[in-house]
XYZ file of C-alpha atoms in Angstrom:
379
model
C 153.251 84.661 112.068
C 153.312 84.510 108.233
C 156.363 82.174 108.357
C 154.975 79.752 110.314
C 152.071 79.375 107.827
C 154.056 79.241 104.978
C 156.095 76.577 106.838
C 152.934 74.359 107.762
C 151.474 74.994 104.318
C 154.584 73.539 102.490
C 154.481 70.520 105.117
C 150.867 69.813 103.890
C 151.163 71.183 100.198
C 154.612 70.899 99.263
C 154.931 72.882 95.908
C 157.134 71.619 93.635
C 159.677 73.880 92.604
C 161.817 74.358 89.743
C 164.720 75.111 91.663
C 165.820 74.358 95.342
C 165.060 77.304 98.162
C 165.660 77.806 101.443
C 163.132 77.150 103.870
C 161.935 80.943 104.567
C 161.645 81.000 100.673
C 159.848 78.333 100.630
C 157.183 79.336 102.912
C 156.526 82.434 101.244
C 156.234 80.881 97.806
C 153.915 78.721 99.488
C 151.555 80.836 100.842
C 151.418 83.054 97.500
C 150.670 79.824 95.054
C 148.141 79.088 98.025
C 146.524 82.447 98.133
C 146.715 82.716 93.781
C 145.235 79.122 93.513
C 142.426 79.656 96.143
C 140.937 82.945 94.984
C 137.339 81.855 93.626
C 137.506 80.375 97.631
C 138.506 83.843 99.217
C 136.097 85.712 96.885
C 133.117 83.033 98.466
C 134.085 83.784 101.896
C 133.996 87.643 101.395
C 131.195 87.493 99.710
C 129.338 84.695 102.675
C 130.810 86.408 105.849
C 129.483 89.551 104.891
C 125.865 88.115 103.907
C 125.887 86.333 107.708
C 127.522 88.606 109.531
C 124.610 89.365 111.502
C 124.645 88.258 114.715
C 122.485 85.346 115.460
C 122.221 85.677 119.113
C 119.149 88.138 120.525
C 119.896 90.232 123.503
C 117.841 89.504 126.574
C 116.105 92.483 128.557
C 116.544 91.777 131.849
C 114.547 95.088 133.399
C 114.953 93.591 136.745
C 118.856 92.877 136.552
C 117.796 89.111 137.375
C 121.435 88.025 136.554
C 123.254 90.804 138.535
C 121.556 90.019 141.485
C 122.266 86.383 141.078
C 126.125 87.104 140.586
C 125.858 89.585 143.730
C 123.504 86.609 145.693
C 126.120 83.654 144.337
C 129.410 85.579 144.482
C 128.567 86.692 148.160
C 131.247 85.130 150.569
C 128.067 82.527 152.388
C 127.262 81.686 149.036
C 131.203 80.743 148.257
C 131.609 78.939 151.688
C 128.477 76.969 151.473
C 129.339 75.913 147.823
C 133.259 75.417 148.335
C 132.332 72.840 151.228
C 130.687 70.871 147.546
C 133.706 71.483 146.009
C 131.778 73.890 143.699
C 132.069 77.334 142.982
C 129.940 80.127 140.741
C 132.143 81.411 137.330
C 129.399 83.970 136.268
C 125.837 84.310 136.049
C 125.330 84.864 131.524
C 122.662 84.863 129.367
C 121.842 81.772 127.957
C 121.381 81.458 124.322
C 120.112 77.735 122.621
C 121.809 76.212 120.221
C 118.885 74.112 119.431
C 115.337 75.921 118.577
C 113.266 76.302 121.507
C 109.412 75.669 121.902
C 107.016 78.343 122.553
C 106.020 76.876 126.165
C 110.057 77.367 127.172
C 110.723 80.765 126.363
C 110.804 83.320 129.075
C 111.637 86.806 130.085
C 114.643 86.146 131.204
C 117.090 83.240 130.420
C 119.739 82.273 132.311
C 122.784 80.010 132.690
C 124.947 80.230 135.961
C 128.411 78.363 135.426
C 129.647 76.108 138.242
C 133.243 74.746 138.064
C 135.157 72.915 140.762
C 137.647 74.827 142.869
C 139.734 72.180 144.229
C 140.564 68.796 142.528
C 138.380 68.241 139.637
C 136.491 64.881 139.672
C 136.774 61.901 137.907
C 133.421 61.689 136.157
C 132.217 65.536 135.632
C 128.728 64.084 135.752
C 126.979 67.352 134.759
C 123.124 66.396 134.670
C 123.025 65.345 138.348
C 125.410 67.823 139.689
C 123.163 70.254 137.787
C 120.185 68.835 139.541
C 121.480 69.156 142.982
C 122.863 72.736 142.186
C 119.388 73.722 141.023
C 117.683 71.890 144.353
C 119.844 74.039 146.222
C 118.357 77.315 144.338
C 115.175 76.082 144.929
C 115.646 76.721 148.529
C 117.102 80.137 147.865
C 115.107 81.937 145.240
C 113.482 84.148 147.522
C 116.832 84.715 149.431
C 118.521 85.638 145.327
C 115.277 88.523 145.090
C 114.709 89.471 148.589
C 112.889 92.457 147.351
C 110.607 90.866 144.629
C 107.973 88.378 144.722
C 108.710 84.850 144.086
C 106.520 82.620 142.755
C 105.789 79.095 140.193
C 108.497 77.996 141.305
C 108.949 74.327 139.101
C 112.157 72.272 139.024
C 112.179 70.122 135.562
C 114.814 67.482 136.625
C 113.898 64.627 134.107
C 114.310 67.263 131.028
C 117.011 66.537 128.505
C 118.410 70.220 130.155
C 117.322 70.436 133.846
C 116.103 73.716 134.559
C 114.119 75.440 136.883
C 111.648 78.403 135.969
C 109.862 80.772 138.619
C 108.291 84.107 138.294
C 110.221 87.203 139.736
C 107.465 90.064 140.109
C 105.872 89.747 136.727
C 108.779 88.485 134.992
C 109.168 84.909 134.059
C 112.681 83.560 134.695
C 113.838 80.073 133.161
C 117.919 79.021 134.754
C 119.750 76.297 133.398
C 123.373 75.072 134.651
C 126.548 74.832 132.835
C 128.931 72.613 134.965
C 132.993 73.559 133.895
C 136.032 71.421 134.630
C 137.585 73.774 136.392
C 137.170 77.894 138.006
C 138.813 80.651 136.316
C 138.649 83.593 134.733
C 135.484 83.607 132.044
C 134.060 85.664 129.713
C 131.221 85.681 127.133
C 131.956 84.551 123.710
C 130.301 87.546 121.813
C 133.004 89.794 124.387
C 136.054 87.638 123.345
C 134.916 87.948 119.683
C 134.404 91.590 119.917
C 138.032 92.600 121.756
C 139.964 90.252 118.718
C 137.902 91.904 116.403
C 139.539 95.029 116.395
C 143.114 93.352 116.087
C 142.161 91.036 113.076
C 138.360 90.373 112.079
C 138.914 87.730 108.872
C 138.278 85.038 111.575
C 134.641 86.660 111.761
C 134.153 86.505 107.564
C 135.703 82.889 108.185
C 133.367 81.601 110.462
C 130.129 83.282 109.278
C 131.138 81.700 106.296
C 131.705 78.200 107.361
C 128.331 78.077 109.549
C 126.243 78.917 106.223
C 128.512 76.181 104.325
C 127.647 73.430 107.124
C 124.030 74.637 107.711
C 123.372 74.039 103.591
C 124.496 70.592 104.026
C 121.348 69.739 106.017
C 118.691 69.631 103.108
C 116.672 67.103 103.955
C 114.591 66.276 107.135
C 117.205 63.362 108.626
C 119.790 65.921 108.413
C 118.306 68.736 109.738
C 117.236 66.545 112.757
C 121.103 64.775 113.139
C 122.594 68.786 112.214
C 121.313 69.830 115.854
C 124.518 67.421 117.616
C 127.379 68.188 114.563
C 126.679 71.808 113.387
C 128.293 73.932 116.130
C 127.054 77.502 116.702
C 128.273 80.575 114.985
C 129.999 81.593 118.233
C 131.757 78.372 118.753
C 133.186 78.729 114.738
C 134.614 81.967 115.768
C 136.331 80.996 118.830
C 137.484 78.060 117.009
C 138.986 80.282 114.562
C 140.585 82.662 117.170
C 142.211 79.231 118.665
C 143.531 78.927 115.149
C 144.865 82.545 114.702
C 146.698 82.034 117.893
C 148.483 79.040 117.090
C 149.990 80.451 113.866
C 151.025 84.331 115.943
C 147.760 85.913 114.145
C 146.258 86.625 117.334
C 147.410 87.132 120.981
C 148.603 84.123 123.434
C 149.001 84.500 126.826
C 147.645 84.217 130.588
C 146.550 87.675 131.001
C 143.482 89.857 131.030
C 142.279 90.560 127.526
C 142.944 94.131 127.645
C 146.592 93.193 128.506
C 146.607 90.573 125.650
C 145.115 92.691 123.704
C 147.279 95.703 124.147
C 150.785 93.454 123.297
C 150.072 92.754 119.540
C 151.601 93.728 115.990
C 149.852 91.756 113.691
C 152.117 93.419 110.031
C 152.523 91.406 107.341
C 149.363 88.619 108.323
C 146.773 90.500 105.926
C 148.787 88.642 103.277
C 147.906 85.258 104.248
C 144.600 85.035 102.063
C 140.949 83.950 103.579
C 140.805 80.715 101.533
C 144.401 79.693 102.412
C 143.515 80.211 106.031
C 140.515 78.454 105.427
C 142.312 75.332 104.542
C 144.788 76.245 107.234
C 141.561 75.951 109.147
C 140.504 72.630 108.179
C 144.143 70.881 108.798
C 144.441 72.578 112.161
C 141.204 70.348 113.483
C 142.128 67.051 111.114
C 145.787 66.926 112.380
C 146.726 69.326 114.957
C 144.320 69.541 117.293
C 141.811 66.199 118.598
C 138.508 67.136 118.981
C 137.976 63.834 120.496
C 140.751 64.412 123.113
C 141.545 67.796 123.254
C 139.239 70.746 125.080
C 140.510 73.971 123.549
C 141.156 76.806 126.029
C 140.952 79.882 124.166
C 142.328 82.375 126.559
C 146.122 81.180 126.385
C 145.327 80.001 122.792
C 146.457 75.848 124.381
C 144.637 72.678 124.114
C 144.016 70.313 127.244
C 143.843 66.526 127.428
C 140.208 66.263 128.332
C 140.662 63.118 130.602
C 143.224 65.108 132.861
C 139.820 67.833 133.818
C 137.412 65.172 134.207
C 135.653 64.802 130.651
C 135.303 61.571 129.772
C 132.846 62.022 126.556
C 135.461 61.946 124.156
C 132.690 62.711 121.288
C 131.496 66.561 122.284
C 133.633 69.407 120.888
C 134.484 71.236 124.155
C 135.464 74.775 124.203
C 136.062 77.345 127.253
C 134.230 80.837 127.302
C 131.365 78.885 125.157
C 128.817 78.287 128.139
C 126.595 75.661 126.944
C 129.311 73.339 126.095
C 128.703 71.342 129.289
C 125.203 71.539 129.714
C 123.586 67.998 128.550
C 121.610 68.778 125.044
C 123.107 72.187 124.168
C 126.151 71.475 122.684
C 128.088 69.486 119.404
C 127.803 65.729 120.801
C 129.145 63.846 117.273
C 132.371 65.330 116.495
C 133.321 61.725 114.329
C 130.780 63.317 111.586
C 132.212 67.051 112.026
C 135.475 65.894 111.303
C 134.089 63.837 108.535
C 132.863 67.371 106.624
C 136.437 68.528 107.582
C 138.500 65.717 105.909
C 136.042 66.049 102.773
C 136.790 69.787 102.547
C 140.311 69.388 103.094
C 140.938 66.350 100.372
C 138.734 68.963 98.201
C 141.001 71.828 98.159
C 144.520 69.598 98.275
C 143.341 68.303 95.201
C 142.936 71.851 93.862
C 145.564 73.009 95.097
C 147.939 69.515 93.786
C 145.975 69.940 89.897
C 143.711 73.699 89.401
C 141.358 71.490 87.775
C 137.916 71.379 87.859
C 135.349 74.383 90.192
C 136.465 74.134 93.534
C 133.012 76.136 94.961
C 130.956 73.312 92.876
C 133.000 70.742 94.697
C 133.027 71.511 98.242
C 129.281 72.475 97.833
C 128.400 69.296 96.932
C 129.615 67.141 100.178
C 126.805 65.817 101.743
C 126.178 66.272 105.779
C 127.489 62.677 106.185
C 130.403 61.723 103.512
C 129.847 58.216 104.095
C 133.391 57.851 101.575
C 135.491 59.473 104.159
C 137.749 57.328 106.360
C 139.463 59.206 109.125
């Protein structure tokens, strides 16, 4: 936990001591300077991740249970056979939520994403938009078999949308379904759950992330960069998970293979409330500059491991891929320039080494003032 903080801190830092220690020492020197020199930083995040904490994400009535009986229709063992012989098979029927704002005409009742992933050998070329296509033919076909006991009808397939999607009234409520198409089948589970079950073992990753999302959505000022912020700003639910990936690698959160309540139930977190929020923070921004690849990487936040991208069948090396975020695979709804992301990163980062190396000059002044795209940066 703490010791393997302190340890990567003095890689990056490396404090210069009066007098030789031992590498335990060392580390816990390190992460006191770092927590002493960075406390206008942690006082900023407190005072941020409380002002954001509310959730952005609206919860969707769904009177009719339009995504249970989609699960139930989809999970049924025809469904499974007739899909399996495409080498396909249904996660979970979720709520979908936009990361990009949605016009008036597209809203419905009733929003939906159902997650496909590929239950024997993943392809090549994932190739979501026209496997989501055929997927959403197929439910074309079967809408009335989904709601046997409702009426059906408007049924419209959009396939030459950015996101393919079909919409249809169910009774009187208007249903919009998108697909999310995964590398490969598992075990899922909604962001806003994971977030909610690590919450109660350590929640600074929440006051982290609420805070980062305001920092990067005050970069986008003028119109340009509010337009190029929709494909490099990723949502306040991806931050957190990419935060709990974080606490995981350094022992701060859970790591393993099995259900969260079992992961949940295996944890002493002790002495980690002394690692401060703006040391973990920076801890933060060197984890996704030089530990992780965001180009080649797609971060599976149940075991807390990354995965080469190319060995599941993602070949777009420039989207930020995350599992148990469900629109991170559906074409349009996700962070598709992660060479500018890490940009904002490496600014941050060179920002608070250099506090860190001199405690000269205002820190908050400094990492406020990095544009959207720090054209100086060289990664």
């Amino acid at each position: 936990m703490t010791s393997a903080v302190g340890k990567r801190l003095d890689e990056v830092i490396h404090f210069d001591f009066s007098k030789p220690h031992d590498e335990k020492v060392r580390a816990k020197l390190t992460i006191q300077l770092c927590s002493q020199f960075l406390e206008p930083l942690t006082a900023e995040i407190e005072k941020k991740g409380e002002e954001e904490s509310v959730d952005e994400e609206e919860e969707i009535k769904d009177e009719l249970d339009i995504m249970g009986q989609m699960n139930k229709f989809l999970g049924s063992p025809e469904s499974e056979k007739f899909f399996k012989r495409r080498n396909l098979k249904c996660n979970a029927v979720l709520p979908f939520i936009s990361c990009n704002p949605l016009s008036d005409w597209v809203k419905r009742d009733v929003s939906v994403v159902a997650s496909f992933g590929f239950p024997n050998k993943v392809p090549v070329r994932l190739l979501a938009r026209r496997r989501s296509n055929k997927i959403l033919d197929i439910f074309m076909d079967q809408l009335k078999l989904m709601f046997p006991q409702h009426e059906v009808t408007d049924i419209e397939h959009n396939d030459a949308a950015k996101v393919p999607y079909l919409l249809c009234n169910v009774d009187n409520c208007s249903v919009i379904i998108r697909i999310s198409i995964k590398p490969f089948c598992g075990p899922q589970y909604l962001a806003k759950d994971v977030v909610e079950m690590y919450r109660k073992k350590d929640d600074r990753f929440i006051a982290l992330a609420n805070y980062f999302h305001s920092f990067l959505k005050a970069k986008a000022i003028k119109k340009g960069d509010q337009r190029k912020a929709k494909s490099v700003i990723p949502k306040l639910c991806t931050l957190k998970m990419m935060f709990v990936h974080l606490f995981k690698h350094y022992g701060l959160l859970p790591a393993d293979i099995k259900s969260l309540e079992g992961m949940m139930s295996s944890l002493s977190v002790e002495d980690s409330q002394s690692i401060s929020l703006g040391t973990l923070f920076f801890l933060f921004l060197d984890y996704y500059l030089d530990v992780i690849s965001l180009e080649e990487d797609f971060l599976e936040i149940s075991t807390g491991e990354s995965i080469q991208k190319m060995s599941i069948g993602l070949t777009n090396l420039n989207i930020l891929s995350i599992s148990d975020i469900f629109d991170d695979h559906i074409p349009g709804e996700r962070v598709n320039d992660t060479l500018i992301f890490k940009k904002i990163l490496k600014a941050s980062f060179l920002c608070i080494e250099k506090h860190l190396n001199t405690r000269t000059g205002d820190i908050l002044n400094d990492l406020r003032v990095i544009p959207l795209r720090p054209k100086h940066i060289t990664l």
